[in-house]
Coordinates of C-alpha atoms in Angstrom, one line a residue:
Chain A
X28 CA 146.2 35.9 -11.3
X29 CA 145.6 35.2 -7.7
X30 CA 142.9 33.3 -6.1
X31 CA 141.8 31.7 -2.6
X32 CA 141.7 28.1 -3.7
X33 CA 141.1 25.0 -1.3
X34 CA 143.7 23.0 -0.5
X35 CA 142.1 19.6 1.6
X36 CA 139.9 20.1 4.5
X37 CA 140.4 22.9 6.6
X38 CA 143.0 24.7 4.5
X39 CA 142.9 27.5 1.5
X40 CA 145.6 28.9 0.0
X41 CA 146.5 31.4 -2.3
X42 CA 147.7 30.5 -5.5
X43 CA 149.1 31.4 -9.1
X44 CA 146.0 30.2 -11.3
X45 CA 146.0 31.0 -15.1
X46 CA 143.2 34.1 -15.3
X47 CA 139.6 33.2 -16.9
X48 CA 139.2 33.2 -20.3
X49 CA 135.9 33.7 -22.5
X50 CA 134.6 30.7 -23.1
X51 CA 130.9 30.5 -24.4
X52 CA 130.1 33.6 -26.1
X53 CA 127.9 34.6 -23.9
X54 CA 130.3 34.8 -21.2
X55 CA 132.4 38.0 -19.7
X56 CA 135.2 38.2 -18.0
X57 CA 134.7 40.3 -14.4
X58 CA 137.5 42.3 -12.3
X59 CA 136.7 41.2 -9.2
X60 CA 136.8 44.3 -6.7
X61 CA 134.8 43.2 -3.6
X62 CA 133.8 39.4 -2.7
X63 CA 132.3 38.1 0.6
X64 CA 133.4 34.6 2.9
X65 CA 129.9 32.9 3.1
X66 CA 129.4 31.0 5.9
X67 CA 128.2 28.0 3.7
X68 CA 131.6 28.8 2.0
X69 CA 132.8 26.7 5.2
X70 CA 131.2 23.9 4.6
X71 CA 133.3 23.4 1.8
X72 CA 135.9 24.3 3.8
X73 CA 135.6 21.5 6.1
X74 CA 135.3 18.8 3.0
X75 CA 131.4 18.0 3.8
X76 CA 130.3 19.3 0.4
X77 CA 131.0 16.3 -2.7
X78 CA 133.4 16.9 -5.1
X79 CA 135.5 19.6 -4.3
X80 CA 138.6 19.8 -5.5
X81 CA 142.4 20.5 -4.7
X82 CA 143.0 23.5 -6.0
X83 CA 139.5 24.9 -6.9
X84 CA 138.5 28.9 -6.4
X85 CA 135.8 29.5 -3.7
X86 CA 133.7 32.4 -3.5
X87 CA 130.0 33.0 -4.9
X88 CA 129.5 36.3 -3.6
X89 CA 131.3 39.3 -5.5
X90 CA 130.7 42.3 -7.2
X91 CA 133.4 44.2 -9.7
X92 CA 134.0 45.6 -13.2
X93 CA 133.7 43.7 -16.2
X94 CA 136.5 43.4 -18.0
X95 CA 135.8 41.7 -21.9
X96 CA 132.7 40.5 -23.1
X97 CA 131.8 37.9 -25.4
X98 CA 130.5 38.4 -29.0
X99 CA 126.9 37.6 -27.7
X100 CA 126.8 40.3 -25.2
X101 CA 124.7 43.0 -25.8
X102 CA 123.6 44.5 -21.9
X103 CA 127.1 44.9 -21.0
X104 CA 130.2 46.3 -21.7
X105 CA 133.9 46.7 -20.4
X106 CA 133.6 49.1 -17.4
X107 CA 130.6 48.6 -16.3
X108 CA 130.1 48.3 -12.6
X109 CA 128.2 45.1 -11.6
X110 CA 126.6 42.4 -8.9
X111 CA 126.5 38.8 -9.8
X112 CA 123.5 36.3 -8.3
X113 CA 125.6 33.1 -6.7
X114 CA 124.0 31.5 -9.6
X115 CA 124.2 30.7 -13.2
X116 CA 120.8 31.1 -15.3
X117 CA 120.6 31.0 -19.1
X118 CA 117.4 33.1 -18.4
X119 CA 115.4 31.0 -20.7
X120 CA 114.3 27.3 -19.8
X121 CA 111.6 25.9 -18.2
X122 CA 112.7 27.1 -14.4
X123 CA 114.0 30.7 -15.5
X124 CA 110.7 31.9 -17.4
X125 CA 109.3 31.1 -14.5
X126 CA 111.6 33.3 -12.3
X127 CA 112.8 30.0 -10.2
X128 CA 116.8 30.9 -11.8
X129 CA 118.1 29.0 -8.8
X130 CA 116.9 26.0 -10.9
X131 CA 118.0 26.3 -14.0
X132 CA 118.5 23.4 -15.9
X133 CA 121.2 24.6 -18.4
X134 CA 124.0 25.2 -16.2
X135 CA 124.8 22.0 -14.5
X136 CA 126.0 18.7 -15.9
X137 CA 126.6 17.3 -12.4
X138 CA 123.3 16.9 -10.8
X139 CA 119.9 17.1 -11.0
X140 CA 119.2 19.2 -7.8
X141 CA 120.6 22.3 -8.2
X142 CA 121.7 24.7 -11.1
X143 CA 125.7 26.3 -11.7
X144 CA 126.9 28.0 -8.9
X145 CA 130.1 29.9 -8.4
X146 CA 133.1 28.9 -6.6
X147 CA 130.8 25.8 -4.9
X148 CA 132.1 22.7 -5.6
X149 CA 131.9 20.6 -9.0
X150 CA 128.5 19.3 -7.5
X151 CA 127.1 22.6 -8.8
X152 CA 128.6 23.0 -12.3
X153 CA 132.6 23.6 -11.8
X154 CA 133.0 26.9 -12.0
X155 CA 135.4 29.1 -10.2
X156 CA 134.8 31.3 -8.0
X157 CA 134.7 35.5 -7.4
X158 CA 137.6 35.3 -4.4
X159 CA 140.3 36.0 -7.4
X160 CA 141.2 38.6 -9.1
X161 CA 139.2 37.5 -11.9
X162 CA 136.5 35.4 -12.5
X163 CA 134.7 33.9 -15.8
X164 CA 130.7 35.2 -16.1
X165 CA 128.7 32.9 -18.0
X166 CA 125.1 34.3 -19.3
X167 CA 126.4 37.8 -18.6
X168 CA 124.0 40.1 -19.6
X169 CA 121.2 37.7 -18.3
X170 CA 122.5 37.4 -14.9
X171 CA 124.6 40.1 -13.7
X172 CA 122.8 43.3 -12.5
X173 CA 124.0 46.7 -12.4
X174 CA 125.1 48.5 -9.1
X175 CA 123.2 52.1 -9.1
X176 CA 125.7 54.7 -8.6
X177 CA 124.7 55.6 -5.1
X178 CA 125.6 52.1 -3.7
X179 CA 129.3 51.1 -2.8
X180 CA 130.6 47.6 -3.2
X181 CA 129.9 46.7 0.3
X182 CA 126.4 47.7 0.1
X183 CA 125.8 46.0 -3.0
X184 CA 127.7 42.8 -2.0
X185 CA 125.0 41.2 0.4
X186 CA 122.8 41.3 -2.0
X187 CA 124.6 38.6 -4.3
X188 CA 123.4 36.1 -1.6
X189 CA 122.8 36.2 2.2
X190 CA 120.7 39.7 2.2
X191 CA 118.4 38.1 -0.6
X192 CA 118.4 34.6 1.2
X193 CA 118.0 35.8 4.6
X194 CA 115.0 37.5 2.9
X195 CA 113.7 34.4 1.0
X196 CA 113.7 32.8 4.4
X197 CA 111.3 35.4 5.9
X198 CA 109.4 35.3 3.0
X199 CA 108.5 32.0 3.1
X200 CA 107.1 32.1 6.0
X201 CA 104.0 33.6 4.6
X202 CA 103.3 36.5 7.5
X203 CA 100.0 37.8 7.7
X204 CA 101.3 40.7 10.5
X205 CA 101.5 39.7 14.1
X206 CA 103.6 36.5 14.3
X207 CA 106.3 35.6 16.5
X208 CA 109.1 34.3 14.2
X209 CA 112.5 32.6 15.4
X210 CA 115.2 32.5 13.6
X211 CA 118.3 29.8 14.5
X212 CA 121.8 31.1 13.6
X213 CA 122.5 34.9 13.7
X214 CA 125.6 35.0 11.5
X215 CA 124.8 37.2 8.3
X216 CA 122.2 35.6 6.5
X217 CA 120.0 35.1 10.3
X218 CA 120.5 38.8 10.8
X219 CA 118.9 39.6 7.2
X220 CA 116.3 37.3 7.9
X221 CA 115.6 38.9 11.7
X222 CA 115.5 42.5 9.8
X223 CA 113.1 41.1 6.7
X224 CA 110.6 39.3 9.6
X225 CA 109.8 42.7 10.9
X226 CA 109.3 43.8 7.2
X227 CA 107.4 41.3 6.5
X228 CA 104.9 42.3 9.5
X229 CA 106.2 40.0 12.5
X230 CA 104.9 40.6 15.9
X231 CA 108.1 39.2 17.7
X232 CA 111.3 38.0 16.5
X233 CA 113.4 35.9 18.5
X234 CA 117.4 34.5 17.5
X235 CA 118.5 31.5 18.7
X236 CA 122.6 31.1 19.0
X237 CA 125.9 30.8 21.2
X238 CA 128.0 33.3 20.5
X239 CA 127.8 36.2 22.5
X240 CA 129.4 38.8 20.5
X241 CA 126.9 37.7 17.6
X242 CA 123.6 37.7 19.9
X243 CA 124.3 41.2 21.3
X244 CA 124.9 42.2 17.7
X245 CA 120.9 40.6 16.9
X246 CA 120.2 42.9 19.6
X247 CA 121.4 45.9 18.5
X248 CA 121.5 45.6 14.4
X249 CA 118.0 43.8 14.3
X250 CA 116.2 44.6 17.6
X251 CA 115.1 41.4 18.1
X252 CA 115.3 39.2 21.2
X253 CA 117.8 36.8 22.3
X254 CA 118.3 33.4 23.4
X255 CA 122.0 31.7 24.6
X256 CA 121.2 28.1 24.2
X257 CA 124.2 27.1 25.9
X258 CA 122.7 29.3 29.1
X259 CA 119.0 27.4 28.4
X260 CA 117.3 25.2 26.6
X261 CA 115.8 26.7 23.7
X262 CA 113.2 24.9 23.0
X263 CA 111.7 25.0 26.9
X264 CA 112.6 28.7 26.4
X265 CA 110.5 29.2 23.2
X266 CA 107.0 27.5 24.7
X267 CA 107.3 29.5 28.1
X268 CA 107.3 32.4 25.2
X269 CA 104.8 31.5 23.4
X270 CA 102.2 30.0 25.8
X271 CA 103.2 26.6 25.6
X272 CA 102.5 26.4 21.9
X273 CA 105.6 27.3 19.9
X274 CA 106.4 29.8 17.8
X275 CA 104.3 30.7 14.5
X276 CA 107.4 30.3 12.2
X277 CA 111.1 29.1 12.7
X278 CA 113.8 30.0 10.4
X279 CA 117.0 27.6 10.0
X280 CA 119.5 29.4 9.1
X281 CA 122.7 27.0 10.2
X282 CA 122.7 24.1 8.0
X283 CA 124.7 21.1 8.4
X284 CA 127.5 22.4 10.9
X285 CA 125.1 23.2 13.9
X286 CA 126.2 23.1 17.5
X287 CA 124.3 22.0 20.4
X288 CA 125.3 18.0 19.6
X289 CA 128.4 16.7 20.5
X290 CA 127.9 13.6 19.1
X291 CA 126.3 14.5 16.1
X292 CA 128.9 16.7 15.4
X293 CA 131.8 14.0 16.0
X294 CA 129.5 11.4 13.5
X295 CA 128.8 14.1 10.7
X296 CA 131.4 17.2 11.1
X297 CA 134.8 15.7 12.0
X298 CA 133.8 11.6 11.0
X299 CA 131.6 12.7 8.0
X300 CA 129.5 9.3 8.3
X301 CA 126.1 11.3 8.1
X302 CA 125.5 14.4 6.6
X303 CA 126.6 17.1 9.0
X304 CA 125.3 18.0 12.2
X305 CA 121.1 19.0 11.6
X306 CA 120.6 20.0 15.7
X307 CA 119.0 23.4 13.9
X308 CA 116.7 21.8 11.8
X309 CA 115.3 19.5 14.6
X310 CA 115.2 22.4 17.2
X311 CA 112.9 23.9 14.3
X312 CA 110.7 21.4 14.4
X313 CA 110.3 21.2 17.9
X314 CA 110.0 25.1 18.6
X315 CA 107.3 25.4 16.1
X316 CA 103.8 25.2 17.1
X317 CA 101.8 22.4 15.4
X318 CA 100.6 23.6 12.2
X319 CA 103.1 26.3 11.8
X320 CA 105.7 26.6 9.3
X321 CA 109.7 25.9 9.2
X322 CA 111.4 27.8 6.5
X323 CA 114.9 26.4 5.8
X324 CA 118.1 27.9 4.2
X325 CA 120.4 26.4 6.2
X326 CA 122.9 24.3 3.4
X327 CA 122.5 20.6 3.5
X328 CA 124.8 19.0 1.4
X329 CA 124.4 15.3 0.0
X330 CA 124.1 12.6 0.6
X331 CA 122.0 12.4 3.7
X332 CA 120.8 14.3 6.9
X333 CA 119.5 12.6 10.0
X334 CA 116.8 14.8 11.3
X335 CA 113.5 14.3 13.3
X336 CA 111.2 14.1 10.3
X337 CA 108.7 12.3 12.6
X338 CA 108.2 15.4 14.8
X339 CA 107.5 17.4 11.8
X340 CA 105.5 14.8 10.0
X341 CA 103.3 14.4 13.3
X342 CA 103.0 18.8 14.3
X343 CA 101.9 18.9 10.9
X344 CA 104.3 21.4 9.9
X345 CA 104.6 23.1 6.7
X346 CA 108.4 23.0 5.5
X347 CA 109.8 25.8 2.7
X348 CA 112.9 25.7 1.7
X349 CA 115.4 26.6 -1.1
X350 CA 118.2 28.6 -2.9
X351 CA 117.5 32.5 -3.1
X352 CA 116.9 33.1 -7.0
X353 CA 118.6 36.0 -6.3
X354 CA 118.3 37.9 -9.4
X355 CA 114.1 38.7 -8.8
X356 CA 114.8 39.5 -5.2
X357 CA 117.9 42.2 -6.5
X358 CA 115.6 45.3 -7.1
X359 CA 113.6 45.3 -4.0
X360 CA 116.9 44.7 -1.6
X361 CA 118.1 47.6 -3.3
X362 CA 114.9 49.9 -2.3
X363 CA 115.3 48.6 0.9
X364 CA 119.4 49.9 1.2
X365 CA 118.6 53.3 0.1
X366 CA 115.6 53.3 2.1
X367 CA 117.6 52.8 5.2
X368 CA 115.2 50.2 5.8
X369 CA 118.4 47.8 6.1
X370 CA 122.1 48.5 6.0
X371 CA 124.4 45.6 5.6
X372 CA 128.1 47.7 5.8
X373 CA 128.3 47.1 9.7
X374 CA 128.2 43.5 9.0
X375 CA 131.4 43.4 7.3
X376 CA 133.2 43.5 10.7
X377 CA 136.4 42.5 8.5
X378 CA 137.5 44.3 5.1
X379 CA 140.9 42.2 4.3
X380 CA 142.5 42.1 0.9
X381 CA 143.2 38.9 -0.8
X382 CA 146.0 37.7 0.3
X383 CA 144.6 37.9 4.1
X384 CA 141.9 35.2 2.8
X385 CA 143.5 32.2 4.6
X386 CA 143.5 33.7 8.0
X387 CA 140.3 35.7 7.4
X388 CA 138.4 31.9 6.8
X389 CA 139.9 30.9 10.2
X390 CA 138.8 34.0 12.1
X391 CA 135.2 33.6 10.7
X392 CA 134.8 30.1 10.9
X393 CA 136.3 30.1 14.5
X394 CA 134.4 33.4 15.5
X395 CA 136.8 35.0 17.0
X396 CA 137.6 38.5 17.1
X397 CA 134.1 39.9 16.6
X398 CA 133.8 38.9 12.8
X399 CA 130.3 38.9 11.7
X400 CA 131.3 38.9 7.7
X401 CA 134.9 39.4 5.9
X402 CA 135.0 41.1 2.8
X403 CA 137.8 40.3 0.5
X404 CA 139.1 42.8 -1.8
X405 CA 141.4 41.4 -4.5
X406 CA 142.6 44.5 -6.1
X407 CA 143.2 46.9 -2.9
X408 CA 140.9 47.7 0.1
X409 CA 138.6 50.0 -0.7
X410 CA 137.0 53.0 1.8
X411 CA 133.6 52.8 2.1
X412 CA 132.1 55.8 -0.1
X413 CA 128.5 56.0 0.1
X414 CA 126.7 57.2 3.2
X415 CA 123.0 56.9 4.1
Chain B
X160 CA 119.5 52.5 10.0
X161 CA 115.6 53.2 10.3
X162 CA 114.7 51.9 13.7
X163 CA 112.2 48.4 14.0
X164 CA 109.2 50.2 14.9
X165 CA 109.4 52.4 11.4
X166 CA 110.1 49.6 9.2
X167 CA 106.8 46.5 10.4
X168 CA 105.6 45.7 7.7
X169 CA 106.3 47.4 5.1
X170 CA 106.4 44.8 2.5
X171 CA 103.4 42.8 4.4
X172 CA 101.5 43.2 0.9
X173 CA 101.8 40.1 -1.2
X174 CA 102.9 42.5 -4.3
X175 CA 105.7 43.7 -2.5
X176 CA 106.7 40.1 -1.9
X177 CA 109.2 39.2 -4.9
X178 CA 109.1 35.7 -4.1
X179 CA 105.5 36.0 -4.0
X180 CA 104.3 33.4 -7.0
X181 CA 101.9 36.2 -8.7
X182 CA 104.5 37.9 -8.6
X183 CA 107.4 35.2 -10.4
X184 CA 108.2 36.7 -14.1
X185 CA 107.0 34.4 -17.0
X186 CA 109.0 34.8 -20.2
X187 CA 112.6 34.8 -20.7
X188 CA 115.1 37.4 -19.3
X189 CA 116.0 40.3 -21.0
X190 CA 119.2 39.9 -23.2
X191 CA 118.4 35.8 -23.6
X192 CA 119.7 33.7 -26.5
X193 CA 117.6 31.0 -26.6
X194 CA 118.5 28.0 -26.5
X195 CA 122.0 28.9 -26.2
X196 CA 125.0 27.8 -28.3
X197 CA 126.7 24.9 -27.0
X198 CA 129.9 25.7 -24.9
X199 CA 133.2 24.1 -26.9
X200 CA 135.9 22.0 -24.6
X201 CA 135.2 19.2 -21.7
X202 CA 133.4 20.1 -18.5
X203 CA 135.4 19.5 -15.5
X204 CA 131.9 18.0 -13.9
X205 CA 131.2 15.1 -16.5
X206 CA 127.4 14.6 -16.8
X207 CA 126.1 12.4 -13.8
X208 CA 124.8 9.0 -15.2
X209 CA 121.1 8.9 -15.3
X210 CA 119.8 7.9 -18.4
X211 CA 118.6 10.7 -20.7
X212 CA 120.3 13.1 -19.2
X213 CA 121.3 15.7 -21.5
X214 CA 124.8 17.6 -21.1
X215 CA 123.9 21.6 -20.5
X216 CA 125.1 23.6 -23.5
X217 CA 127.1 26.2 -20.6
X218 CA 129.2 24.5 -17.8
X219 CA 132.5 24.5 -15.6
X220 CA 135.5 24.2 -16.6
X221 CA 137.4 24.6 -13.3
X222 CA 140.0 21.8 -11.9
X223 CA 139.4 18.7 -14.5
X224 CA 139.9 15.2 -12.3
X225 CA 143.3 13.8 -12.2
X226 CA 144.6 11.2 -10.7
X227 CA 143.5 8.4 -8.6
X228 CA 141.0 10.5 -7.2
X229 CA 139.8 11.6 -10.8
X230 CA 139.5 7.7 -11.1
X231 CA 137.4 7.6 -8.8
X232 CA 135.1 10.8 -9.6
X233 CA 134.6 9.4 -13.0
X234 CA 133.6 6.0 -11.9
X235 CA 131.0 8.1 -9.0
X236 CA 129.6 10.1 -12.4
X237 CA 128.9 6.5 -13.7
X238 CA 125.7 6.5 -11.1
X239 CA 122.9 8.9 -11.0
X240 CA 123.1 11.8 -8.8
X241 CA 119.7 9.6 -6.8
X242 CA 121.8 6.7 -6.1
X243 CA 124.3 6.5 -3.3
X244 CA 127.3 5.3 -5.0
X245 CA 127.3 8.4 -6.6
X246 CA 127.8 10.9 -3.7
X247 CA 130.0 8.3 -1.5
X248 CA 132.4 7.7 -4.2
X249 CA 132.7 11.6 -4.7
X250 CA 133.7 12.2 -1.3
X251 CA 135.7 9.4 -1.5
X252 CA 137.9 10.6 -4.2
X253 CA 137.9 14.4 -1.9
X254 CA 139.7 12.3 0.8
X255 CA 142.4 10.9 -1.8
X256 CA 142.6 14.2 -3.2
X257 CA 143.0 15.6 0.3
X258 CA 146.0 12.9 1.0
X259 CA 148.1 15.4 -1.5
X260 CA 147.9 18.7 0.2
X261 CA 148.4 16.8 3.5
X262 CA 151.7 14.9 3.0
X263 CA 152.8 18.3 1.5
X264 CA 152.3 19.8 4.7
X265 CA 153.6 17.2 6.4
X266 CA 157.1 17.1 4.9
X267 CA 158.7 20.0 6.4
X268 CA 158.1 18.3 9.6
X269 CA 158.4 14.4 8.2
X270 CA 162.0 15.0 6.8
X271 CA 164.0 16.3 9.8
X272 CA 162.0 13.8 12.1
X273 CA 162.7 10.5 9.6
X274 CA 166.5 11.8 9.8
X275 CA 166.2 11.8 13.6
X276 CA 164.8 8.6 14.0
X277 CA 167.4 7.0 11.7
X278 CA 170.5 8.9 13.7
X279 CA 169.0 7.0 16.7
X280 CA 168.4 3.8 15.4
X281 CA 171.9 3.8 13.9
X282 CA 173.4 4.8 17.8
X283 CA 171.5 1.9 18.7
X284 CA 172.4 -0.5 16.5
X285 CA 175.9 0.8 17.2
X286 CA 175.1 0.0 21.4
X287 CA 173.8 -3.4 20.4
X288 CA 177.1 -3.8 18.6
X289 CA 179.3 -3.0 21.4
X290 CA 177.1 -4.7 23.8
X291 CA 177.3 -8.0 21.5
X292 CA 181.5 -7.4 21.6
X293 CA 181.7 -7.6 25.2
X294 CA 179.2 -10.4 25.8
X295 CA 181.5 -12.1 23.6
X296 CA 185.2 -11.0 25.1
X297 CA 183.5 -12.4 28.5
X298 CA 182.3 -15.7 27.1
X299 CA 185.9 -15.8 26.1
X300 CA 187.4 -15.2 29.0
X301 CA 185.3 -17.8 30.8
X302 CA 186.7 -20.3 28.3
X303 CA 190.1 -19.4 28.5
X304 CA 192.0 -22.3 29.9
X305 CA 193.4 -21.5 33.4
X306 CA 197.4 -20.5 33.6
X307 CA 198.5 -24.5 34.7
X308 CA 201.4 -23.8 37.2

């Protein structure tokens, strides 16, 4: 079969790779008709994420068919149409009873800190990921959640990860109605995030970025405000905003590739002697009043991140942060599609097949021709079919 | 789309709020075996090294290491995933790894330019050759004895 596989940092590449096999029986095999480029998808393009290897499939956002089931599952069966959260959950320890399935502690010889995850390095379990033609399901009929009939595959696609983490990341923090929330980043998960704050009951939303094409698009998708921080500085910009104070909540949804610090970026993007570049994280804390709360899903990777922990630790911030458990988020993203309430298909400014993968990762993670979010579609580009 | 002003706060109640702790599901999932059989075959992540850790029943399989740079991933598993060692030697090995993929791509351009550099340090070994031949002719035409008449 084919898949987008990484080939040292900075590359992908299509390749020949045998096609998944069942393996636990638990598992299923899925046809992979839709799957997403992430944006923390580059990080592991770039080589700042441990332990990924020559020749691995990326990918942890996809929806499809499945194909053949193992003898343990029940819930599903060949043909049915279906959504997979990035993660893998047994649905049955400690973490999932208690709905946290982005911990679960059955998934993941590797580490400690996080549970399976597809197509995300072998730091997260080793599993390949959805930007193939196939791809393995473990837990099947735990994990994988049906797509209604009224929903197409680009509507449902989102939903695997950045519609349910930009979510998460409003969520957290905890809106009583009236706040003035700023989110850093508008690529795809910061949009979802802008849309969920006013959901959520925020007075004012605000997006932080430097990319033009991307902040008019906050503008028009979202409705929120804007600020180009390569035209001021944001944070000086923030207080005149918010009468000197800050603003209730801040939102980091960059992670460890952030702009804004040239040095930072030659030390931690391009050197890779510190982890990343965190400029996001510490605008954060600084644009937060004291007291207020910074919600982060941003991806850090390991080992380490040097960050102003001291301005937090003094403004006596309160800091959230986390992987989506996606599946417990799944049913009320859906209510909110067929609502109206948010429509994620004029994200997908780029619907390539497959084989277009390599150049597609270049175009996103360069930002060039408008994309917002490229959808990949490994048997044949489909039309959209569903209008709301 | 429903525009801004229609959609404030609808989900400002906390039950709406599926991340919302009161609102977390406690029990298992529907459809779970639990626990779950153990998965047969070698994980391509070998379990990290703190003590007591116990290997997952379900995990990867995806690009099993190889190599120097599997070497080295195996000897970063040694640690625990809290201890430095650990993460450094992993991204270590990704560099070797990397080395591969990059002298691949380099070749195309590596061959013709090795052959070009060896044509032209052949031409001038072959100048310093010639040069070498006349120095010599004219160190032995300044010794030639003169014609005695």
């Amino acid at each position: 079969m084919k898949a987008l596989t990484y080939d040292g940092p900075y590359h992908v590449k299509l390749r020949e790779k045998p096609a998944p096999r069942i393996e636990h029986p638990q598992d299923a095999i899925l046809k992979v008709t839709a799957a997403a480029i992430c944006g923390s998808d580059l990080h592991l393009l770039h080589g700042l994420v441990p332990d990924t290897r020559v020749g691995f499939t990326f990918g942890h956002e996809m929806v499809g068919i499945i194909e053949e089931v193992g003898p343990q599952v029940t819930g599903l069966k060949p043909g049915d149409r279906v959504m997979l959260p990035f993660q893998i959950f047994c649905g049955g320890c400690y973490y999932c009873v208690r709905g946290q399935t982005a911990s679960c502690e059955n998934t993941n010889p590797a580490s400690d800190m996080a549970c399976g995850v597809y197509g995300y390095s072998h730091t997260v379990g080793g599993y390949d990921g959805g930007q193939a033609e196939y791809v393995r399901v473990p837990f099947a009929d735990v994990d994988a959640e049906p797509i209604p009939d009224d929903l197409d595959d680009l509507d449902a696609l989102p939903i695997t990860d950045a519609m349910s983490t930009g979510y998460q990341a409003a969520e957290m923090c905890d809106l009583q109605g009236g706040e003035t929330v700023v989110v850093f980043g508008a690529g795809p998960v910061g949009l979802f995030a802008m849309r969920a704050a006013w959901l959520l009951g925020a007075g004012r939303v605000i997006a932080v970025d430097h990319v033009p094409y991307r902040l008019d698009f906050a503008r028009r998708w979202a409705g929120v405000e804007t600020i180009d921080f390569d035209e001021v500085d944001p944070i000086t910009a923030i207080k005149a905003e918010t009468e000197d104070r800050g603003a209730h909540c801040t939102i980091d949804a960059v992670g460890l590739e952030a702009a804004g610090a040239p040095l930072r970026r030659l030390a931690g993007v391009y050197g890779k002697l510190i982890g990343g570049s965190a400029r996001a994280l510490d605008w954060c804390f600084h644009a937060t009043r004291k007291g207020g709360t910074v919600s982060v899903v941003g991806v850090y990777g390991p080992p380490f991140t040097l960050v102003d922990f001291g301005t937090a630790m003094n403004k006596q911030l309160t800091i959230r942060t986390g992987q989506a458990s996606v599946k417990r988020y799944m049913p009320r993203m859906i209510e909110h599609i067929r609502s109206g309430r948010i429509d994620p298909r004029p994200l997908f400014t780029h619907r390539l097949p497959l084989e277009k993968g390599p150049e597609a990762y270049h175009t996103f993670a360069q930002k060039k021709d408008g994309c917002i979010k490229v959808a990949l579609f490994p048997h044949g580009v489909q039309p959209t079919t569903t209008f709301h | 789309m429903e525009p801004v002003e229609r959609i404030v706060g609808v989900d400002r109640e906390l039950s709406r709020r599926p991340g919302y702790r009161s609102s977390w599901r406690v029990g298992p999932f529907p459809h779970t075996r639990y626990p779950p059989v153990r998965q047969e075959g070698e994980p391509a992540a070998p379990l990290h090294g703190r003590p007591g850790k116990r290997m997952p029943p379900v995990f990867g399989t995806a690009c099993p290491p190889r190599g120097l740079s599997g070497a080295i991933r195996k000897a970063a598993y040694r640690y625990p995933d809290h201890e430095l060692p650990h993460w450094m030697l992993l991204l270590f090995a990704d560099r070797v790894e990397a080395m591969g993929p990059r002298l691949r791509r380099l070749a195309p351009l590596a061959l013709p330019a090795g052959a070009a550099l060896g044509f032209l340090a052949m031409r001038r070994r072959g100048d310093r050759s010639e040069g070498e031949r006349r120095q010599i002719r004219r160190r032995a035409a300044i010794l030639e004895p003169a014609p005695v008449y």
